[in-house]
Amino acid sequence: MKQNIPFNADPMGAAIYDYYNTGSADALVVHSSMFEDDEIPVDALFRDFEQMPDLEKAALELSSGRILDVGAGAGCHSLALEKMGKCSVAIDISDLAVQVMNERGVDARKIDFYDESFTETFDTVLLLMNGTGIIGTLDNIPAFFCRLRSLLNPGGRVLIDSSDLRYLFEEEDGSLMIDLADDYYGQLDYQMEYKDVLGEPFDWLYLDFESLAFYAEENGFKAELLVEGEHYDYLASLYIQQ
Ligand code: SAH
């Protein structure tokens, strides 16, 4: 008998759960007040090392020691790390994603990145697939760096990716159509929908590298640009400034 899917307000988890258990999933739709509806291809959340973009491959190769995979989703990075003989802990706020990761053999726990009662420390903290998203809004930047500071072992580093969304506002002549009175152009509101499950709206931040480096410095971190992708995307490392 097919198990009842414990739907709650967790569309991403429900999509991951469906794909894992049936081999296919419906559209995982992303709504935003700023753009047309978009879709996250659910099978891409199950990508293996070979299917990953170069900057994710680089992040996995650079990961060392005890690794924390933040917002791990279906666990693709943790599984790839395990194949490389590396040891990671995966955290996610989605119950169903954590359940699927555990079934896939990942050491996954339902923990919010911002939960201060999680006091373990790591040599590498991975934030991948637009890792700056978890910052939410620019106001939250100090809290983000504060959490990173407590999660890192001495000498440890964060590997994080994002994209510069300027291309969405670029005119043909290269000038930018950005209203300076508006919020930062990478600050988006998202809401996900899967089948009949509509999630809570949430803020998701895309941060260009220069801004990331600026805020890192303000919060006692140093940012280094490691890899530039093909479409305004990049991988950076963050470490505590001595
Ligand atoms: N890293 C995965 C999944 C990215 S999707 C991949 O590359 O495939 C982003 C994930 O972050 C989702 O699974 C979401 O549930 C999780 N997430 C969002 N906010 C979080 C938070 N505050 N703490 C932990 N996980 C979070």
Short mmCIF file of N, CA and C and ligand atoms in Angstrom, two decimals, residues 12 45 47 71-73 76-77 91-94 111-114 128-129 134 204, ligand 1:
data_model
loop_
_atom_site.label_atom_id
_atom_site.label_comp_id
_atom_site.label_asym_id
_atom_site.label_seq_id
_atom_site.Cartn_x
_atom_site.Cartn_y
_atom_site.Cartn_z
N MET A 12 8.72 21.88 -0.75
CA MET A 12 10.02 21.38 -1.22
C MET A 12 10.24 19.95 -0.72
N LEU A 45 17.65 18.17 -7.84
CA LEU A 45 18.00 18.11 -6.42
C LEU A 45 18.66 16.78 -6.07
N ARG A 47 20.98 15.43 -8.11
CA ARG A 47 22.14 15.34 -9.01
C ARG A 47 23.32 14.64 -8.33
N GLY A 71 21.24 23.44 4.66
CA GLY A 71 20.13 23.48 3.70
C GLY A 71 20.37 22.40 2.66
N ALA A 72 20.52 21.18 3.15
CA ALA A 72 21.07 20.09 2.33
C ALA A 72 20.08 19.51 1.33
N GLY A 73 18.78 19.80 1.47
CA GLY A 73 17.79 19.36 0.48
C GLY A 73 17.68 17.84 0.44
N CYS A 76 22.33 15.70 -1.91
CA CYS A 76 23.25 15.36 -3.01
C CYS A 76 24.71 15.67 -2.65
N HIS A 77 24.96 16.79 -1.99
CA HIS A 77 26.36 17.13 -1.70
C HIS A 77 26.94 16.21 -0.63
N ILE A 91 22.11 19.48 7.55
CA ILE A 91 20.96 20.04 8.28
C ILE A 91 19.98 20.67 7.29
N ASP A 92 18.71 20.62 7.66
CA ASP A 92 17.68 21.24 6.84
C ASP A 92 16.46 21.49 7.72
N ILE A 93 15.66 22.49 7.36
CA ILE A 93 14.45 22.76 8.14
C ILE A 93 13.26 21.94 7.65
N SER A 94 13.41 21.23 6.55
CA SER A 94 12.30 20.45 6.01
C SER A 94 12.30 19.04 6.60
N ILE A 111 17.46 20.77 11.67
CA ILE A 111 17.99 21.89 12.46
C ILE A 111 17.97 23.14 11.58
N ASP A 112 17.51 24.22 12.16
CA ASP A 112 17.54 25.52 11.49
C ASP A 112 18.96 26.09 11.64
N PHE A 113 19.52 26.55 10.54
CA PHE A 113 20.86 27.17 10.58
C PHE A 113 20.98 28.21 11.70
N TYR A 114 19.89 28.93 11.96
CA TYR A 114 19.95 30.03 12.94
C TYR A 114 19.70 29.57 14.38
N LEU A 128 25.33 25.66 -0.49
CA LEU A 128 25.34 25.56 -1.96
C LEU A 128 23.94 25.63 -2.56
N MET A 129 23.89 26.00 -3.82
CA MET A 129 22.69 26.26 -4.62
C MET A 129 22.09 27.59 -4.16
N ILE A 134 19.85 31.90 2.28
CA ILE A 134 19.47 31.67 3.67
C ILE A 134 19.62 32.95 4.53
N TRP A 204 14.62 35.54 0.27
CA TRP A 204 15.75 34.76 -0.25
C TRP A 204 16.70 35.75 -0.92
N1 SAH B 1 21.68 22.40 -1.00
C1 SAH B 1 20.67 21.62 -1.68
C2 SAH B 1 19.25 22.19 -1.53
C3 SAH B 1 19.10 23.65 -1.85
S1 SAH B 1 17.45 24.24 -1.67
C4 SAH B 1 21.05 21.47 -3.12
O1 SAH B 1 21.99 22.13 -3.56
O2 SAH B 1 20.43 20.68 -3.85
C5 SAH B 1 17.57 25.07 -0.11
C6 SAH B 1 17.36 24.18 1.09
O3 SAH B 1 17.60 24.96 2.24
C7 SAH B 1 15.93 23.65 1.22
O4 SAH B 1 15.96 22.24 1.39
C8 SAH B 1 15.39 24.34 2.49
O5 SAH B 1 14.49 23.54 3.23
C9 SAH B 1 16.68 24.62 3.25
N2 SAH B 1 16.63 25.73 4.23
C10 SAH B 1 16.07 26.95 4.04
N3 SAH B 1 16.25 27.72 5.13
C11 SAH B 1 16.96 26.98 6.02
C12 SAH B 1 17.46 27.23 7.35
N4 SAH B 1 17.24 28.40 7.96
N5 SAH B 1 18.16 26.26 7.97
C13 SAH B 1 18.38 25.06 7.34
N6 SAH B 1 17.93 24.78 6.10
C14 SAH B 1 17.22 25.72 5.44
#
